[in-house]
XYZ file of C-alpha atoms in Angstrom:
513
model
C 32.573 113.118 -164.410
C 31.284 116.524 -165.232
C 31.372 117.523 -161.673
C 30.700 117.294 -158.002
C 27.186 117.935 -156.963
C 26.859 121.023 -154.622
C 25.140 120.908 -150.964
C 25.009 123.089 -148.210
C 27.995 121.414 -146.770
C 29.926 121.667 -150.297
C 30.765 119.585 -153.192
C 30.242 115.908 -152.637
C 31.034 112.936 -155.136
C 27.999 110.977 -156.771
C 26.648 107.831 -155.367
C 24.801 104.619 -156.579
C 23.353 101.554 -154.394
C 23.673 98.183 -155.905
C 21.029 96.157 -154.298
C 19.932 92.421 -155.287
C 16.686 90.553 -155.471
C 18.415 87.845 -153.375
C 21.368 87.141 -151.716
C 24.084 85.991 -154.374
C 22.420 87.768 -157.091
C 25.870 89.360 -157.917
C 25.942 92.644 -156.267
C 29.610 91.934 -155.289
C 30.856 91.740 -158.556
C 28.727 94.298 -160.257
C 29.928 96.759 -157.795
C 33.720 95.748 -158.418
C 32.914 96.013 -161.992
C 31.407 99.603 -162.046
C 34.408 100.386 -159.836
C 36.762 99.172 -162.427
C 35.074 100.716 -165.268
C 34.822 103.883 -163.494
C 38.607 103.888 -162.543
C 39.642 103.110 -165.895
C 37.696 106.509 -166.786
C 39.788 108.496 -164.626
C 37.143 108.983 -161.924
C 38.326 108.537 -158.468
C 35.683 106.000 -157.051
C 35.548 104.236 -153.781
C 33.247 100.968 -152.968
C 30.973 100.833 -149.702
C 29.161 98.358 -147.779
C 27.402 99.736 -144.851
C 26.856 96.308 -142.869
C 28.451 93.162 -144.204
C 27.833 90.090 -142.706
C 31.226 87.678 -143.379
C 33.954 85.360 -142.180
C 36.053 86.183 -144.916
C 37.783 89.487 -143.956
C 41.066 91.541 -144.439
C 43.243 93.746 -142.473
C 43.773 97.234 -143.782
C 47.065 99.018 -143.468
C 45.971 100.772 -140.312
C 44.948 97.714 -138.711
C 41.057 97.587 -139.229
C 39.243 94.517 -140.118
C 36.970 94.768 -143.057
C 35.103 92.255 -145.428
C 37.362 90.880 -148.056
C 34.670 91.813 -150.467
C 35.100 95.393 -150.012
C 39.002 95.197 -150.064
C 38.684 93.625 -153.756
C 36.248 96.171 -154.617
C 39.017 98.849 -153.366
C 41.366 96.830 -155.570
C 39.044 97.203 -158.562
C 38.721 101.062 -157.800
C 42.482 101.387 -157.503
C 42.454 102.636 -153.889
C 43.853 101.578 -150.749
C 40.796 100.021 -148.641
C 39.988 101.626 -145.328
C 37.388 101.175 -142.546
C 35.282 103.768 -143.818
C 34.424 101.523 -146.886
C 32.924 98.785 -144.334
C 31.877 100.359 -141.101
C 30.039 97.438 -139.746
C 31.249 93.900 -140.054
C 29.147 90.911 -138.487
C 31.222 87.742 -137.896
C 29.011 84.786 -137.150
C 29.899 82.762 -134.225
C 26.742 80.388 -134.427
C 23.580 80.553 -136.209
C 21.952 83.257 -133.682
C 24.913 85.540 -132.727
C 27.966 87.353 -134.251
C 30.900 89.429 -133.519
C 30.193 93.133 -134.177
C 33.204 94.869 -135.713
C 32.763 98.766 -135.868
C 34.788 100.751 -137.751
C 37.451 97.861 -138.099
C 37.703 97.042 -134.245
C 35.492 94.164 -132.564
C 33.059 95.880 -130.142
C 31.193 92.665 -128.487
C 29.009 89.643 -129.408
C 25.216 90.114 -130.228
C 22.337 87.859 -130.989
C 20.412 88.407 -134.035
C 17.663 89.630 -132.086
C 19.425 92.007 -130.058
C 21.212 93.553 -133.023
C 17.960 94.135 -134.994
C 16.034 95.139 -131.904
C 18.007 98.492 -131.260
C 21.828 98.206 -132.228
C 21.627 98.189 -135.898
C 19.318 101.308 -135.956
C 21.543 103.002 -133.469
C 24.438 102.706 -136.312
C 22.791 104.610 -139.047
C 24.421 107.935 -138.014
C 28.027 106.025 -138.047
C 27.104 104.549 -141.436
C 26.049 107.773 -143.243
C 28.871 109.743 -141.861
C 31.366 107.307 -143.311
C 29.554 107.402 -146.473
C 29.666 111.277 -146.684
C 33.264 111.329 -145.906
C 33.946 109.060 -148.903
C 31.810 111.092 -151.091
C 33.562 114.077 -149.994
C 36.950 112.577 -151.015
C 36.065 110.947 -154.158
C 34.287 111.694 -157.208
C 31.694 108.881 -156.951
C 30.942 106.156 -154.212
C 29.549 102.722 -155.270
C 27.580 101.052 -152.513
C 26.669 97.288 -152.372
C 23.492 96.307 -150.395
C 22.988 93.087 -148.501
C 20.454 90.402 -149.238
C 17.248 91.860 -150.707
C 15.975 95.503 -150.116
C 12.575 93.771 -149.809
C 12.997 91.935 -146.659
C 10.021 93.551 -145.124
C 10.578 92.130 -141.723
C 14.047 93.980 -141.322
C 13.027 97.277 -143.062
C 12.467 99.287 -139.921
C 16.380 98.831 -138.963
C 17.879 98.773 -142.149
C 21.047 100.411 -142.694
C 22.512 98.988 -145.669
C 19.652 98.791 -148.263
C 16.860 101.212 -148.690
C 17.502 102.713 -145.364
C 20.803 103.874 -146.480
C 19.672 105.208 -149.638
C 16.892 107.020 -148.165
C 19.214 108.669 -145.527
C 21.853 109.469 -148.289
C 19.687 110.295 -150.943
C 21.214 108.050 -153.533
C 19.639 106.188 -156.466
C 19.340 102.250 -156.311
C 20.050 99.698 -159.209
C 18.785 96.293 -158.604
C 20.475 93.212 -159.954
C 18.974 89.956 -160.600
C 20.218 86.646 -161.378
C 18.651 85.439 -164.163
C 20.335 81.951 -164.270
C 18.273 81.035 -161.060
C 14.999 81.917 -163.066
C 12.083 84.131 -162.180
C 14.069 87.476 -162.787
C 11.262 89.251 -163.895
C 8.965 88.437 -161.079
C 11.911 89.154 -158.853
C 12.429 92.423 -160.012
C 8.783 93.539 -159.980
C 7.867 91.587 -156.542
C 11.030 93.431 -154.992
C 9.759 96.941 -156.172
C 6.140 96.304 -155.543
C 7.177 95.339 -151.713
C 8.778 98.667 -151.030
C 7.148 101.855 -149.615
C 6.248 104.673 -151.907
C 9.337 106.714 -150.538
C 11.808 103.728 -151.141
C 10.305 103.055 -154.495
C 11.019 106.486 -155.512
C 14.619 105.641 -155.342
C 14.693 102.718 -157.641
C 15.703 103.868 -160.718
C 15.688 100.520 -162.493
C 17.342 96.830 -162.924
C 20.394 95.200 -164.135
C 20.187 91.405 -165.190
C 23.138 89.318 -164.446
C 24.274 85.945 -165.792
C 22.185 85.647 -168.851
C 22.796 82.747 -171.374
C 21.664 82.836 -175.059
C 20.515 85.684 -177.268
C 19.768 88.923 -175.794
C 17.227 89.838 -178.223
C 14.860 86.985 -176.948
C 14.878 88.717 -173.564
C 14.025 92.209 -175.096
C 10.352 91.811 -175.017
C 10.109 90.848 -171.635
C 12.418 94.044 -170.425
C 9.985 96.111 -172.420
C 7.135 94.856 -170.768
C 9.028 94.915 -167.120
C 9.536 98.932 -168.197
C 5.829 99.513 -168.875
C 4.552 98.033 -165.736
C 7.249 99.559 -163.292
C 8.097 102.641 -165.314
C 11.886 101.853 -164.856
C 14.483 100.775 -167.465
C 16.862 97.885 -167.390
C 20.776 99.247 -167.267
C 22.153 96.316 -168.996
C 22.114 92.529 -169.226
C 25.460 90.938 -168.241
C 26.256 87.608 -169.896
C 27.070 84.640 -167.747
C 30.811 84.462 -167.456
C 32.711 81.678 -165.916
C 35.363 82.451 -162.938
C 34.654 85.792 -162.062
C 33.754 85.343 -158.468
C 35.680 88.058 -156.491
C 36.241 87.035 -152.656
C 33.032 85.756 -151.449
C 31.398 87.021 -148.208
C 30.202 83.700 -146.899
C 32.605 80.755 -146.769
C 29.818 78.481 -145.429
C 28.234 78.589 -148.886
C 31.384 77.212 -150.493
C 30.548 73.470 -151.877
C 32.424 70.978 -149.746
C 33.445 69.047 -152.851
C 33.661 71.808 -155.416
C 36.689 73.451 -156.940
C 37.749 76.651 -155.111
C 37.807 78.825 -158.276
C 37.451 78.218 -162.032
C 40.727 79.382 -163.362
C 42.973 79.439 -166.513
C 43.389 75.890 -167.548
C 47.198 75.238 -168.073
C 48.979 71.955 -167.875
C 51.403 71.180 -164.904
C 54.990 72.330 -165.475
C 56.398 69.060 -164.187
C 55.180 65.547 -164.749
C 52.793 65.511 -161.529
C 49.955 67.251 -160.103
C 49.697 68.095 -156.522
C 46.423 67.628 -154.812
C 45.224 69.742 -151.846
C 42.467 69.018 -149.669
C 41.031 71.481 -147.508
C 39.100 70.646 -144.223
C 35.691 72.628 -144.637
C 35.475 72.919 -140.982
C 32.434 74.816 -139.306
C 32.853 78.658 -139.349
C 35.458 78.476 -141.727
C 36.883 81.918 -142.237
C 39.333 83.394 -145.115
C 38.984 80.247 -147.191
C 40.639 82.453 -149.896
C 43.842 81.542 -148.608
C 43.970 78.721 -150.905
C 42.952 80.691 -153.963
C 46.783 81.097 -154.746
C 47.376 77.520 -154.722
C 44.242 76.957 -156.991
C 45.710 79.430 -159.437
C 48.695 77.490 -159.973
C 49.016 74.987 -163.078
C 49.011 71.501 -161.943
C 47.594 72.131 -158.364
C 43.959 70.568 -157.720
C 42.183 72.073 -154.686
C 39.210 70.657 -153.171
C 37.208 71.393 -149.926
C 36.512 67.993 -148.199
C 34.564 66.661 -144.805
C 35.303 62.923 -144.756
C 38.549 61.328 -143.745
C 38.571 59.026 -146.811
C 39.015 61.939 -149.172
C 42.484 62.971 -147.370
C 43.945 59.245 -148.609
C 45.078 60.876 -152.044
C 45.920 64.452 -150.855
C 49.346 65.520 -151.281
C 48.764 68.383 -148.881
C 46.225 68.770 -146.160
C 45.164 72.437 -145.204
C 43.401 73.261 -141.929
C 42.200 76.806 -142.705
C 41.008 79.597 -140.487
C 37.802 79.364 -138.410
C 35.328 81.746 -136.105
C 35.197 78.689 -133.668
C 38.818 76.834 -133.252
C 37.313 74.553 -130.571
C 33.999 73.671 -132.068
C 36.227 72.956 -135.359
C 38.517 70.683 -133.664
C 35.439 68.714 -132.104
C 34.190 68.551 -135.606
C 37.405 67.101 -137.016
C 37.386 64.340 -134.237
C 33.610 63.745 -134.558
C 34.116 62.916 -138.299
C 37.513 60.953 -137.911
C 39.567 63.522 -139.662
C 41.409 64.811 -136.851
C 42.644 60.976 -136.687
C 43.569 60.704 -140.379
C 45.486 64.201 -140.123
C 47.528 62.794 -137.099
C 48.477 59.639 -139.096
C 49.465 61.592 -141.966
C 51.857 63.673 -139.887
C 53.447 60.308 -138.614
C 53.982 59.415 -142.007
C 55.618 62.524 -142.930
C 52.871 63.662 -145.142
C 52.428 67.594 -145.616
C 49.779 69.410 -143.552
C 49.497 73.357 -143.151
C 47.397 74.887 -140.678
C 46.334 78.405 -141.028
C 45.377 80.794 -138.203
C 42.492 78.502 -136.317
C 43.992 75.554 -138.099
C 47.299 76.537 -136.923
C 45.837 76.493 -133.258
C 44.270 73.218 -133.769
C 47.754 71.763 -134.456
C 49.088 72.845 -131.185
C 49.268 71.075 -127.946
C 46.926 72.927 -125.700
C 44.000 75.454 -126.048
C 42.884 77.671 -123.426
C 39.637 79.490 -124.371
C 37.507 81.655 -121.998
C 36.927 83.977 -124.939
C 35.631 82.528 -128.101
C 34.064 79.346 -127.024
C 34.446 79.756 -123.254
C 35.210 75.975 -123.209
C 38.427 76.374 -120.926
C 41.246 73.717 -121.277
C 41.119 71.711 -124.428
C 43.623 69.504 -126.025
C 44.980 70.104 -129.513
C 46.308 67.507 -132.116
C 49.628 67.618 -130.521
C 51.443 68.159 -133.730
C 53.268 71.162 -133.205
C 54.987 72.240 -129.989
C 52.460 75.226 -129.298
C 50.088 76.273 -126.471
C 47.568 79.083 -127.399
C 45.759 81.263 -124.950
C 42.559 83.361 -126.395
C 42.785 86.727 -125.545
C 40.205 89.322 -125.221
C 41.956 91.660 -127.525
C 41.769 90.706 -131.359
C 45.238 90.843 -133.104
C 44.959 92.864 -136.331
C 48.272 93.203 -138.189
C 49.774 93.249 -141.531
C 53.245 91.397 -141.128
C 56.012 91.170 -143.552
C 58.871 88.559 -143.207
C 60.887 85.847 -144.803
C 60.218 82.070 -145.189
C 61.991 79.290 -147.140
C 64.349 81.826 -148.175
C 61.492 84.150 -149.925
C 59.730 87.552 -148.872
C 56.410 86.931 -147.651
C 53.462 89.373 -146.586
C 50.451 88.488 -144.968
C 47.860 89.656 -142.310
C 46.519 88.529 -138.965
C 43.000 88.203 -137.393
C 42.979 86.159 -134.416
C 42.244 86.258 -130.590
C 44.436 83.016 -130.114
C 47.891 83.941 -128.712
C 50.446 81.083 -129.670
C 53.409 80.212 -127.636
C 55.654 78.220 -129.475
C 58.050 76.290 -127.512
C 60.462 74.317 -130.089
C 60.016 72.941 -133.386
C 62.528 72.185 -136.394
C 62.295 75.845 -137.357
C 60.253 79.183 -137.179
C 57.727 79.682 -139.909
C 55.872 83.000 -140.409
C 55.965 83.634 -136.717
C 54.647 80.015 -136.166
C 56.595 76.933 -136.396
C 57.483 73.727 -138.424
C 57.895 70.141 -137.123
C 58.717 67.826 -139.986
C 56.044 68.031 -142.633
C 53.778 69.826 -140.606
C 53.713 73.651 -140.818
C 51.556 76.162 -139.016
C 51.171 79.970 -138.855
C 48.723 82.775 -137.975
C 49.472 84.483 -141.344
C 46.450 84.765 -143.752
C 47.447 85.563 -147.413
C 51.172 84.278 -147.378
C 50.514 82.226 -150.247
C 49.692 85.122 -152.510
C 53.616 86.043 -152.332
C 54.562 84.160 -155.546
C 58.421 83.184 -154.702
C 57.046 81.876 -151.218
C 54.379 80.018 -152.733
C 56.679 78.114 -155.316
C 59.226 77.326 -152.593
C 56.407 76.072 -150.260
C 55.118 73.834 -153.018
C 58.269 72.440 -153.984
C 58.710 71.405 -150.065
C 55.206 69.503 -150.428
C 56.142 67.876 -153.525
C 59.422 66.573 -152.064
C 57.575 65.420 -149.015
C 54.804 63.918 -150.984
C 57.364 62.166 -153.214
C 55.599 63.849 -156.476
C 57.324 65.402 -159.479
C 55.642 68.514 -159.397
C 57.321 71.373 -160.514
C 55.639 75.134 -159.912
C 55.287 77.069 -162.956
C 57.872 79.843 -162.933
C 55.743 82.858 -164.124
C 52.364 82.419 -161.960
C 51.849 85.988 -160.621
C 48.695 85.630 -158.295
C 48.581 89.715 -158.135
C 48.450 89.832 -161.974
C 45.685 87.105 -162.189
C 43.589 89.171 -159.697
C 44.156 92.247 -161.966
C 43.050 90.304 -165.029
C 39.753 89.255 -163.099
C 39.073 92.950 -161.976
C 39.737 94.186 -165.870
C 37.135 91.234 -166.976
C 34.740 92.918 -164.438
C 35.283 96.031 -166.112
C 34.787 94.764 -169.355
C 31.366 93.266 -168.655
C 30.178 96.483 -167.358
C 31.658 98.744 -170.400
C 30.467 96.251 -173.052
C 27.101 95.009 -171.808
C 25.665 97.857 -169.424
C 24.394 101.307 -170.383
C 27.223 103.120 -169.079
C 26.084 106.564 -170.131
C 22.810 105.924 -168.387
C 24.879 104.703 -165.224
C 27.098 107.704 -165.359
C 24.065 110.019 -165.591
C 22.475 108.331 -162.534
C 25.642 108.774 -160.535
C 26.077 112.068 -161.229
C 22.688 113.544 -161.023
C 21.298 111.270 -158.248
C 17.693 109.898 -158.190
C 15.408 110.662 -161.168
C 12.461 112.388 -160.475
C 8.853 110.985 -160.876
C 9.609 107.352 -160.326
C 5.868 105.822 -160.454
C 4.703 103.628 -157.802
C 4.222 100.108 -158.179
C 1.446 98.631 -156.055
C 0.655 97.362 -153.410
C 3.879 98.742 -151.669
C 5.035 97.913 -148.082
C 2.622 96.177 -145.897
C-alpha cells in the first residue's frame, strides 16, 4: 500500500466492508480471499466482524472466544486471531435467545427482542473502538458484514453492516451469489433500500459463484452500472470445495458430505465410514473436517438410527444444548443405537457436549436448567454445569502422539475410572470422550486414532502417511487468494481500501422507507 491515511488522531490503515445481498452470499470467503491476497502483497492486514451469530467458535491464545470464520480469516491474513477481530459473538441457545460473548467472554443470555431493543446499539462504541485499534496497528482491515445491509427492520440498531460503515467511514462492496439467480435484482434492490447516507458508502458490487462465459454477463454489468452509478469489482467463478469454517452448523445438510476435498484412493484395502449425529444446536462441527480430509474416510451427518448400522465410527459432536441434544438422541432412537454399538465394541467418539452425553450423570442448572439428567452411561463421568465458561488452549499427548486443541464449555467433568485417560477425558473399550475441540487436526494423533478405530471396526484401513491438515488449509486459503487476484479488479479494490469512500456516489431511489 502507498501509505496510511492521516486523521486527527494520527495514521490509520485503510478499511473495507464486504457486505452481501443475502446470508451465504460468500462474504466470509471473499473476506478471507482479500486478506490472503493482501498478505501476499506484503500488506499488514486483519479481518474484522463486528457481530457474529455462530455456534462454530474458536479460542484465541489469550483465552477469548471468537467465531471460527474470523480465526480462519486471520490465518488467511497470516496474523494471530484476537478478540478484537470479533468483539460480539452471539451463540444461539434457541430460536429466540442467544448467549452474548463480548470481547471473548460470555456476559449473559438475551432474547432477540432484548438484544435488538437496546443492547446491540449500546455496543456500537465497543465495536468501533476495536476496529479503530486494528486500523491503528495494521495497514488495512477487511470487515465482513452479516446477512444483508438492507434489513430495514434492523437498521436502527445495526452495528455490523451500514451502521459500522457509517460510524467508521469505510467503503462497502456488496457480494451477490449469482448461482442462486436474481443477482442483478439483488444488487439493485439492496442499494435502493438504503438511505441516501448509507448509499453514499456503497462503492460497488462483486459477483460470486459464476458459471460459464463471463462475456455473456457483461451487458448486464454495464446496465447495472448505468442504473446505479456503481462499478462491479469482479466476477468470481464457481469453485468447488472453497468453504472456510462456516458460521452456522444448523445449515449443514444432514446427509451431505462435510467438505469437498481432494479425491484420493485409500491407502489400505478398506475405507472407514464415519457417521456424525447432527444433534440440535450442533457446535464446532468442523472438528470432523480433518477426518474428511483423509483419503479413504467417508464422513456423513446423520439423524436416523439406521444410518449408524454401517458406520465404523460414530461421533457425538459438540452442542450448545447438551441436555436438549441428549433428549433428541433418545426421541429418535439414536441413543439406543449408540449404546448397542458400545456393547458390541464398535467405536464411538464424543467431543465436548457429545462427551458429556456419554457420561453417567449431568447436573445442569446453567444451560438448560433441567437439573439432574441421566447420561448414556458409557463413560464413568459425572458432569456439573458451571456458570463460568471454560475457555482454554490445551496441549498434551494421546496414543503416543502430541495433540493440541481448544476447550469451550460450561460442563465440568469428574472422571472416576475408565481404561485410560484420553485428552483430559477418558476411554472405555472403544468409546472415547474428550472436551477438546480441534484435536483431530494434529496429524500424528489423527492417524493413530484412525488406526485404533480401524482395528476395533475390523477394517483393513490404513491412514495415509502424508496427509497434513494444516497444509491442506493453507492450500485452500491460497486458492481463495488466487480467486481475488485472478478474477477481481485488484487495482480498484486496493484504491478503495487506501483512499476510502469514493465521492459522489449517486442516489438510487426510493431509498430507505
